[in-house]
mmCIF file of C-alpha atoms in Angstrom:
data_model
loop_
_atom_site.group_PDB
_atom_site.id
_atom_site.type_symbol
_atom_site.label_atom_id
_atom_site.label_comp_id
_atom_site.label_asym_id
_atom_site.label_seq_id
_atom_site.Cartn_x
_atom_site.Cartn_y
_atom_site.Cartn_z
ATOM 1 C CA UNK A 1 110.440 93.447 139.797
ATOM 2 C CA UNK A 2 111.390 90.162 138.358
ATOM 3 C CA UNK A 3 113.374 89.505 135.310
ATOM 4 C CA UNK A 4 110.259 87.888 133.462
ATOM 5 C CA UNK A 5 107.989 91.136 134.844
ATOM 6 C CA UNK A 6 110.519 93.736 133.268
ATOM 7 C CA UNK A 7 110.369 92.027 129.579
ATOM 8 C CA UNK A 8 106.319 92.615 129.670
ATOM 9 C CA UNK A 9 106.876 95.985 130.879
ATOM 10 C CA UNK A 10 109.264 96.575 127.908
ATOM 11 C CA UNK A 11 106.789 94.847 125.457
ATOM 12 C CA UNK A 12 103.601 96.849 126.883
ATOM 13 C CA UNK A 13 105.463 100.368 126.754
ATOM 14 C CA UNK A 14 106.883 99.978 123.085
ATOM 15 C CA UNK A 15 103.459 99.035 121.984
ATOM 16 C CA UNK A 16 101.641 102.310 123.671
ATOM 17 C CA UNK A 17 102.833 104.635 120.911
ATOM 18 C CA UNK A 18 100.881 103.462 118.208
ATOM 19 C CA UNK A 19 101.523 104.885 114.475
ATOM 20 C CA UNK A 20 97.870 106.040 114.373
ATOM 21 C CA UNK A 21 97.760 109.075 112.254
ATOM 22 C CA UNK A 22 97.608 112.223 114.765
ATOM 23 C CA UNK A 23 94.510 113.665 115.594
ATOM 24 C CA UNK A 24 93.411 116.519 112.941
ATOM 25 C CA UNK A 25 95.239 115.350 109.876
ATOM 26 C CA UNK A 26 91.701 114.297 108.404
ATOM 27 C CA UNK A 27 90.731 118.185 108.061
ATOM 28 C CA UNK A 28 94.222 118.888 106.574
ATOM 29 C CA UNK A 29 93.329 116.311 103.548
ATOM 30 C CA UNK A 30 89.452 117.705 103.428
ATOM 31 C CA UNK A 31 91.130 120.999 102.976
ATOM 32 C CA UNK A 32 93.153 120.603 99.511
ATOM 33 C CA UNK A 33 91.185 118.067 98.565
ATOM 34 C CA UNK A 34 87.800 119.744 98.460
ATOM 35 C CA UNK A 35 90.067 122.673 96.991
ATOM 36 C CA UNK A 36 91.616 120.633 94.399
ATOM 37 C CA UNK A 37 88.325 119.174 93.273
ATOM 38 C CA UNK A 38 86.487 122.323 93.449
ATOM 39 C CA UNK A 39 88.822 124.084 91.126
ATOM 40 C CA UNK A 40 88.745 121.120 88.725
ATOM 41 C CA UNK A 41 85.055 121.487 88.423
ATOM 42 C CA UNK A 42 84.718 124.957 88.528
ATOM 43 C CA UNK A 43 87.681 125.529 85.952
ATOM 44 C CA UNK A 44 85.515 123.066 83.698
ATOM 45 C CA UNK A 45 82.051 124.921 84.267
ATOM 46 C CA UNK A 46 83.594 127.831 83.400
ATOM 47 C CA UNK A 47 85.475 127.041 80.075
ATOM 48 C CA UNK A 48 82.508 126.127 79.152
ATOM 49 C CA UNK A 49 80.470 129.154 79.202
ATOM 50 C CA UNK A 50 83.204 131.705 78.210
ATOM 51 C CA UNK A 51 83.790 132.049 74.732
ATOM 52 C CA UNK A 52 86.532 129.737 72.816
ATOM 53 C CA UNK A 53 89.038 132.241 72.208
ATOM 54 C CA UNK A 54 88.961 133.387 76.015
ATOM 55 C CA UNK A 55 88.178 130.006 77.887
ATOM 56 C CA UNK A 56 92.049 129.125 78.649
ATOM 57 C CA UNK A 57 91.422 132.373 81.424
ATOM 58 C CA UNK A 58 89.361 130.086 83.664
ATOM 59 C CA UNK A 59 92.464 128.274 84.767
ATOM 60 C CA UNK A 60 93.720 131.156 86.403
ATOM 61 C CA UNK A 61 91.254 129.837 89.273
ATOM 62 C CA UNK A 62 94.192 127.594 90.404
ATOM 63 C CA UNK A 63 95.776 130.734 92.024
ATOM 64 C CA UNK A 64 93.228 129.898 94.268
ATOM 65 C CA UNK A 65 95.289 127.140 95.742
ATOM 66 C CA UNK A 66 97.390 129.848 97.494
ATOM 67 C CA UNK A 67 94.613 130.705 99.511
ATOM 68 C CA UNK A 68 95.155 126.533 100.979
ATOM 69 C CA UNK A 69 98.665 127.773 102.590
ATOM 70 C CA UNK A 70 97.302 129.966 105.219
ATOM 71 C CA UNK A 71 94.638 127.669 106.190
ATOM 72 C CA UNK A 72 97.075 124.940 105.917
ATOM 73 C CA UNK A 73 99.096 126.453 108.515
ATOM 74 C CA UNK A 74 96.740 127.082 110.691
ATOM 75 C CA UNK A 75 95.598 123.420 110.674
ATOM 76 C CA UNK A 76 99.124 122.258 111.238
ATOM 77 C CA UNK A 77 99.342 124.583 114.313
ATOM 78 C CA UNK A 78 96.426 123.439 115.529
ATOM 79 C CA UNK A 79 97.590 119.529 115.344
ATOM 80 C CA UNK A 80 101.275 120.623 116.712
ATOM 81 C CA UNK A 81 99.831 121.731 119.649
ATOM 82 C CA UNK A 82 97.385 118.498 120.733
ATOM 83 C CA UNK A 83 100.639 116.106 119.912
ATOM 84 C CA UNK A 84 101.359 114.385 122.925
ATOM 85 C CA UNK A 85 103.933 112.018 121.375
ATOM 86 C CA UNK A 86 105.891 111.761 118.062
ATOM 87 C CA UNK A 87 106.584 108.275 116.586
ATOM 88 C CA UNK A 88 109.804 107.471 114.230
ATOM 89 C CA UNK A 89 107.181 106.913 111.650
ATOM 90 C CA UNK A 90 105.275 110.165 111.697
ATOM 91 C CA UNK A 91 108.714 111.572 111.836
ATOM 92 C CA UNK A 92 109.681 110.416 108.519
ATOM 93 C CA UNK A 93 105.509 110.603 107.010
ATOM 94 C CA UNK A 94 106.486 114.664 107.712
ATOM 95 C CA UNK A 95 109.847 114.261 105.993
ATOM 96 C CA UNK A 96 107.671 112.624 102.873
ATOM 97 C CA UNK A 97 105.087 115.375 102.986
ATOM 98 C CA UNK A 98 107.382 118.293 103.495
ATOM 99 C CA UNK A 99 109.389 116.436 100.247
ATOM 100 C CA UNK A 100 106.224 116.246 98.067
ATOM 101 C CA UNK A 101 105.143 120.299 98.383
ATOM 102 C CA UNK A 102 108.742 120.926 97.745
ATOM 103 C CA UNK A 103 108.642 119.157 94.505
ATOM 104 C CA UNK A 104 104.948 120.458 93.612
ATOM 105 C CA UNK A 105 105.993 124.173 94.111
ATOM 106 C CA UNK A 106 109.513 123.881 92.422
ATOM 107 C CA UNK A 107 107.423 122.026 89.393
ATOM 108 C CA UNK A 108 104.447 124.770 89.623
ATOM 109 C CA UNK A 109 106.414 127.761 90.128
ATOM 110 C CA UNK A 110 109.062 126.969 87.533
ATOM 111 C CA UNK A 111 106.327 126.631 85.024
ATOM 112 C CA UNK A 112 104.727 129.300 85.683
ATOM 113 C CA UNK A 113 108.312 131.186 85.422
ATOM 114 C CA UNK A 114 108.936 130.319 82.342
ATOM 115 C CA UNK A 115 105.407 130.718 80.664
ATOM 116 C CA UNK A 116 105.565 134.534 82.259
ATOM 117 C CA UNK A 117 109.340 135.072 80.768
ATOM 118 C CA UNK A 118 107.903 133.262 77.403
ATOM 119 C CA UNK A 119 105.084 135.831 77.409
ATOM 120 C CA UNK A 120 106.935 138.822 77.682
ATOM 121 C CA UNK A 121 109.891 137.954 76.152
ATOM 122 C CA UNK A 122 108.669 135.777 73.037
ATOM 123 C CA UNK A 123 105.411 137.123 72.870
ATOM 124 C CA UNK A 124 105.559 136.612 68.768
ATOM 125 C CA UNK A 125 106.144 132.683 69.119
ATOM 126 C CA UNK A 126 104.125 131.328 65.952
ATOM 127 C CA UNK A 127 103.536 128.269 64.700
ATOM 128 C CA UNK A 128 105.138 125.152 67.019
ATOM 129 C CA UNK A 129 107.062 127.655 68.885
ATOM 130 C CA UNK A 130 103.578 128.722 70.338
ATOM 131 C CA UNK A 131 102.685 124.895 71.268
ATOM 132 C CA UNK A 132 105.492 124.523 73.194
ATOM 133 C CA UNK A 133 104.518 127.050 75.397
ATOM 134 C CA UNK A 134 101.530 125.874 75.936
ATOM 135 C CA UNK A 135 102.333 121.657 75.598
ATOM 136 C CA UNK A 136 104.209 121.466 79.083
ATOM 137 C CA UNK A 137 100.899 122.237 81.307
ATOM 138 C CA UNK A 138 99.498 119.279 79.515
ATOM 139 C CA UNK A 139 101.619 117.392 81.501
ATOM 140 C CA UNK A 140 101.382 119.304 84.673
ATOM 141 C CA UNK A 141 98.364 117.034 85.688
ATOM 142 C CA UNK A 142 100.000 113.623 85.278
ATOM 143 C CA UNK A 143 102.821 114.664 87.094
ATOM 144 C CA UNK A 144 101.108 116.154 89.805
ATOM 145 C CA UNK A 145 98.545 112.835 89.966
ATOM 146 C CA UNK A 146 101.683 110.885 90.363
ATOM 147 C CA UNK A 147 103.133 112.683 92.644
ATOM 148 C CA UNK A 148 100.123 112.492 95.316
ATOM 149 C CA UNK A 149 99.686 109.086 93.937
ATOM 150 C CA UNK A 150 103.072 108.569 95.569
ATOM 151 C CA UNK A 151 102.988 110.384 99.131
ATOM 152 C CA UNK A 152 99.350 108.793 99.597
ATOM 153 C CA UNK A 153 100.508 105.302 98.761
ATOM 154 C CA UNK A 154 103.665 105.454 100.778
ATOM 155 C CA UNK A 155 101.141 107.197 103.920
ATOM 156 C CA UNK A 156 98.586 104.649 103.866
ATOM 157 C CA UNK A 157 101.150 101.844 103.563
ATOM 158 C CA UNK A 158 103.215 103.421 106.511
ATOM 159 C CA UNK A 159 100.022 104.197 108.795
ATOM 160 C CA UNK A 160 98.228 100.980 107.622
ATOM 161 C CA UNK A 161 95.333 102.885 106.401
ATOM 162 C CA UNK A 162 94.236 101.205 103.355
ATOM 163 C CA UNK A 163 91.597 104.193 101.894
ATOM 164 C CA UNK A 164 95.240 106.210 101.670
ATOM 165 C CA UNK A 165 96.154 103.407 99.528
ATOM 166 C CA UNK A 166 93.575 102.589 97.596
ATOM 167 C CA UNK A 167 93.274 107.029 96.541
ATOM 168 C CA UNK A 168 97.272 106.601 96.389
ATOM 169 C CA UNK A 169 96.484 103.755 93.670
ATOM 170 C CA UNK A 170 93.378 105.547 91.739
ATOM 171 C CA UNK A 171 95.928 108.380 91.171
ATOM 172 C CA UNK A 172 98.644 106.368 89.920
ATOM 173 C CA UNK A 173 95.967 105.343 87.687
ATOM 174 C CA UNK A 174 94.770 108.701 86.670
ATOM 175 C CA UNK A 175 98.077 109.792 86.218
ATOM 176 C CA UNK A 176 98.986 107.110 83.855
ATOM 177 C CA UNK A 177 95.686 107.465 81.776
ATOM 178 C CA UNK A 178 96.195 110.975 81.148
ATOM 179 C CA UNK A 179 99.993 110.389 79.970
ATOM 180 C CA UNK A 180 98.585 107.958 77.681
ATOM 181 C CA UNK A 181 95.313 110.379 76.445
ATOM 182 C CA UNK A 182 97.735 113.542 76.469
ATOM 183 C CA UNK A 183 97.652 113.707 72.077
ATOM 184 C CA UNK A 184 93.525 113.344 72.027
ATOM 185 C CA UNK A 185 91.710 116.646 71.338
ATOM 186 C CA UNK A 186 89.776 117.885 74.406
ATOM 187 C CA UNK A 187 92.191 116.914 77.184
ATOM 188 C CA UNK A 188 92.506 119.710 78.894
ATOM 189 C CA UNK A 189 88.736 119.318 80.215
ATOM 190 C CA UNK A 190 89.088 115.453 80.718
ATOM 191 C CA UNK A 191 92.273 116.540 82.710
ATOM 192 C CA UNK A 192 90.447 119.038 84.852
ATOM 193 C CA UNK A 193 87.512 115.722 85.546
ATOM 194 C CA UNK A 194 90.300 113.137 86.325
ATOM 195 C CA UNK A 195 91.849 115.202 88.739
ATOM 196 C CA UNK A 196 88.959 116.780 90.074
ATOM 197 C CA UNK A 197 87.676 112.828 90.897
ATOM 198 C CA UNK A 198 91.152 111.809 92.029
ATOM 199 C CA UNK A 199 91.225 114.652 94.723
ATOM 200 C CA UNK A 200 87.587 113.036 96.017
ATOM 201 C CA UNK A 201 88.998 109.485 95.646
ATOM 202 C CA UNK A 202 92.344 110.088 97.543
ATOM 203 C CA UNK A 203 91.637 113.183 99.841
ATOM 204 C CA UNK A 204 88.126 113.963 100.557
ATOM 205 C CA UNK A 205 87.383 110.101 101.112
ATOM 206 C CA UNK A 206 90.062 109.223 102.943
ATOM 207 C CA UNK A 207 89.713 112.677 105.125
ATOM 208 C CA UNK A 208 86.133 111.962 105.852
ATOM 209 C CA UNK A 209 87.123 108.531 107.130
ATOM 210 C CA UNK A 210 89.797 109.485 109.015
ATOM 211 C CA UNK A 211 87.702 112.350 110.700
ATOM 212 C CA UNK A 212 85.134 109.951 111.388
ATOM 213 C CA UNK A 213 87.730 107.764 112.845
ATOM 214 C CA UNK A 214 88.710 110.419 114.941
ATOM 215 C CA UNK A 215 85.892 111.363 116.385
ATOM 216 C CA UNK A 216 85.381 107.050 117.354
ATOM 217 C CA UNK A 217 88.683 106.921 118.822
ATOM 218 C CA UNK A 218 88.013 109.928 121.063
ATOM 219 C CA UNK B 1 127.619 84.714 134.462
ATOM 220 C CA UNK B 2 125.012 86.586 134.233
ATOM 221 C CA UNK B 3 125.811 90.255 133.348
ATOM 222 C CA UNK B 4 124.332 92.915 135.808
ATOM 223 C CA UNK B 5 121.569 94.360 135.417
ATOM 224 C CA UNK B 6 121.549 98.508 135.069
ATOM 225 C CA UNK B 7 120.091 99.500 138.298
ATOM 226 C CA UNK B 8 118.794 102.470 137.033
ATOM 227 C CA UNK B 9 116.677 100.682 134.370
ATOM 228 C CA UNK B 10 115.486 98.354 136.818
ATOM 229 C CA UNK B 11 113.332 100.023 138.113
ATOM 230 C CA UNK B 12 109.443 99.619 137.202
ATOM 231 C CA UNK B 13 108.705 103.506 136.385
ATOM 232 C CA UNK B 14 112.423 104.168 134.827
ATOM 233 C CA UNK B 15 112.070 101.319 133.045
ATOM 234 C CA UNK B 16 108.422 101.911 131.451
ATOM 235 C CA UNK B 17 109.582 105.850 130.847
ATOM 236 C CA UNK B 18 112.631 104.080 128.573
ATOM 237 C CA UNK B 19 110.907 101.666 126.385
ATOM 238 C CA UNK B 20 108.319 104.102 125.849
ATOM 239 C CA UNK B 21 110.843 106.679 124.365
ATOM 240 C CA UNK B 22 112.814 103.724 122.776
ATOM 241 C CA UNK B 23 109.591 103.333 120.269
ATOM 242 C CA UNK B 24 109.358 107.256 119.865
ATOM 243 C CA UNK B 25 111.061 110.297 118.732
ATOM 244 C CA UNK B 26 109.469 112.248 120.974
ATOM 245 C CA UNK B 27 107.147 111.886 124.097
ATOM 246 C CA UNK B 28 105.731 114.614 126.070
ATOM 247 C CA UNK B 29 105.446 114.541 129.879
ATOM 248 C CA UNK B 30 101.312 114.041 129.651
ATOM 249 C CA UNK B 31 101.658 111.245 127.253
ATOM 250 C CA UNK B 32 104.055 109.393 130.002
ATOM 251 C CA UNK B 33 102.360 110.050 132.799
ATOM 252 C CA UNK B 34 99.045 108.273 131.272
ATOM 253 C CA UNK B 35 100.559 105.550 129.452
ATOM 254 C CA UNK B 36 103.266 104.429 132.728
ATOM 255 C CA UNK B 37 99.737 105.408 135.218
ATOM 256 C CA UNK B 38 102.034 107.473 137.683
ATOM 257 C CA UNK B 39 102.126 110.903 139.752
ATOM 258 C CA UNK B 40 103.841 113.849 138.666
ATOM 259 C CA UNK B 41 105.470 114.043 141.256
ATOM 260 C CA UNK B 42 107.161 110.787 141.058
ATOM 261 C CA UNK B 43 107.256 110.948 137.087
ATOM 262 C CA UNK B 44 109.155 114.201 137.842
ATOM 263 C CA UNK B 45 111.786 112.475 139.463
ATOM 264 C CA UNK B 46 112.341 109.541 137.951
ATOM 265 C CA UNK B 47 112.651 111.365 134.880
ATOM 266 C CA UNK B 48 115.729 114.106 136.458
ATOM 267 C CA UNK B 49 117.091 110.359 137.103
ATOM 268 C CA UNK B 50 117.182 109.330 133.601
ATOM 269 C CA UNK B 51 118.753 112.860 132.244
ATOM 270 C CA UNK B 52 121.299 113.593 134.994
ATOM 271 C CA UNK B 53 122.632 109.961 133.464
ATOM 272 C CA UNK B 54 122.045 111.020 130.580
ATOM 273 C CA UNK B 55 119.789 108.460 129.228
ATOM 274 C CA UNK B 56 117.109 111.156 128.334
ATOM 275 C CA UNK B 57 117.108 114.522 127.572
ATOM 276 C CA UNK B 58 114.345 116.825 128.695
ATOM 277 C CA UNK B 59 113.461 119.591 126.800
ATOM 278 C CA UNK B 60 110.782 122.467 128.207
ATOM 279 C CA UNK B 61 108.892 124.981 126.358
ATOM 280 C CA UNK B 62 105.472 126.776 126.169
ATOM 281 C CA UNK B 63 102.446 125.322 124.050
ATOM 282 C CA UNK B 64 100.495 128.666 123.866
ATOM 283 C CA UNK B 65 100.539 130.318 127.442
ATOM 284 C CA UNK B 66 100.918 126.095 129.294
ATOM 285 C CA UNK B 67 104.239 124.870 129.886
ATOM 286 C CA UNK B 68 105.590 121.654 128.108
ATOM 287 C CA UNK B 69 107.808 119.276 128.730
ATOM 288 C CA UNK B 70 109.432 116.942 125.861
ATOM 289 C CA UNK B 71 111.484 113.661 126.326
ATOM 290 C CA UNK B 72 113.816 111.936 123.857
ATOM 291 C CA UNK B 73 116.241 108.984 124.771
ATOM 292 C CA UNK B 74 119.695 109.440 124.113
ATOM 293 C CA UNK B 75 122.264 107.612 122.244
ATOM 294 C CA UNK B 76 123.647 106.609 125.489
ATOM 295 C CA UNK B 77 120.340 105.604 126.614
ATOM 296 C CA UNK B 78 119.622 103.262 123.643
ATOM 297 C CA UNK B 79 122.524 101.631 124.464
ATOM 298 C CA UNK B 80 121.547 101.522 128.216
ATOM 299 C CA UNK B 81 117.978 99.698 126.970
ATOM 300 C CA UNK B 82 120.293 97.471 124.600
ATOM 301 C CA UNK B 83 122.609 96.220 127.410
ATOM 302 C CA UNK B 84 119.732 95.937 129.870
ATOM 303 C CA UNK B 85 117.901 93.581 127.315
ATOM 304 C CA UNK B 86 120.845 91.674 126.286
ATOM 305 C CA UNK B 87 121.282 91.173 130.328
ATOM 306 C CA UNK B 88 117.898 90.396 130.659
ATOM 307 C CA UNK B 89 118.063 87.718 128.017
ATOM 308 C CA UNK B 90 120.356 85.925 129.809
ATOM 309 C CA UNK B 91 118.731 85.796 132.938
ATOM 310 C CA UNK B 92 115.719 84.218 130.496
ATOM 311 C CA UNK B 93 117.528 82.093 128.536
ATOM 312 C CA UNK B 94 116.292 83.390 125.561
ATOM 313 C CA UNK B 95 119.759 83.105 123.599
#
């Protein structure tokens, strides 16, 4: 092997392991997208049709997001075992991913802490007391937009997958128009329709493309 | 003077198994095999090569009920595959 032969060797076998996204990450974005947007729409539907003073109970279809994490699993098991090769990129993509349910749980679960301590332990809160118990989950959906606006930005920009971007961009958007609408009346169901049409723009899209991508590769 | 070239990279299948894992965290054994377009048998033991110098390590488990084998280069690998380049570059004048 000459000198000359050994540098296009090097050049051809650094350029084999390609930072494609791996093979089955499409269905993990279907999953909590369709999931997201579902439970926007349904929550909507049904505040609608239940009466005023009980309408607030339709958000407790967001516990349905727990039944994601099994599934979710499952999915990730599934992808684990067809990866043939790990690039440093992917490597830190996980890192980014594994950072951005951290943050959504510790945001999620600590509000949902202290509106179950508030309602058993200051159950009589009158008056603005009582709004601002309720004012922080106004600005549960901004922050979480941002957040995926974030880890799908930073993923499409490290795979080069511009529909990643482009849903990482829409939610930055989203979020940002909702911090700005969060003081108009009704914003709670214009919440619910922003996210529920982020979720399509930056999960369901971009997972039916890459599936279809997928299935071209292949 | 041109430096010497590491004989142990310099060697076509050693040498593609190395600057594949140089671009990767982690390759497995079927991912090498098709990308360098060798036999097992020969992968096998160019690979034992690489880890007894410790330019690789070689790590085996089960995926399900079928056996696995992982690669990852070293630190003293990388700076095998950074000598061997630097080397190489002189040999090219390309400095």
């Amino acid at each position: 092997m000459t000198e000359k032969e050994s540098l296009e060797l090097i050049g051809q076998m650094i350029s084999t392991a390609k930072n494609n996204l791996q093979k089955g990450t499409g269905k993990i974005f279907l999953l909590w997208g369709y999931l997201v947007a579902g439970i926007s729409f349904a929550t909507i539907s049904m505040a609608k049709y239940m009466p005023m003073q009980n309408a607030h109970n339709a958000y407790y279809l967001w516990f349905l997001m727990f039944l994601g994490m099994p599934v979710h699993y499952w999915l990730i098991k599934k992808r684990e075992n067809e990866r043939l090769v790990m690039t440093y990129i992917e490597k830190l993509m996980r890192w980014v991913w594994i950072g951005f349910t951290v943050s959504i749980l510790v945001v999620v679960v600590g509000m949902l802490l202290d509106t179950v301590i508030l309602s058993y332990f200051a159950s009589d809160m009158k008056g603005s007391h009582e709004f601002v118990r309720w004012f922080q989950w106004l600005l549960l959906t901004p922050f979480m937009l941002c957040l995926y606006g974030f880890a799908l930005f930073v993923s499409g920009k490290a795979y080069g997958f511009k529909p990643l971007v482009i849903g990482g961009i829409i939610c930055f958007f989203a979020s940002f128009f909702l911090l700005f609408s969060i003081h108009k009346t009704g914003v709670v169901n214009v919440q619910q329709f922003v996210l529920g049409v982020s979720a399509v723009a930056g999960f369901v899209i971009p997972g039916h493309m890459l599936n279809r991508k997928e299935h071209k590769d292949v | 003077m041109f430096k010497e070239l590491d004989p142990l990279l310099h060697s076509q299948l050693r040498l593609a198994v190395i600057s594949i894992l140089i671009g990767t965290e982690e390759a497995d054994f079927v991912f090498i095999r098709e990308k360098t377009n060798s036999t097992a048998g020969n992968l096998s033991v160019q690979i034992e090569k690489l880890r007894e110098a410790g330019y690789i390590s070689v790590e085996k488990s089960f995926r399900g009920r079928m056996p696995r084998t992982t690669c990852r280069i070293t630190a003293s690998g990388i700076s095998a595959f950074e000598k061997y380049v630097d080397a190489l570059s002189g040999y090219l004048n390309l400095k």
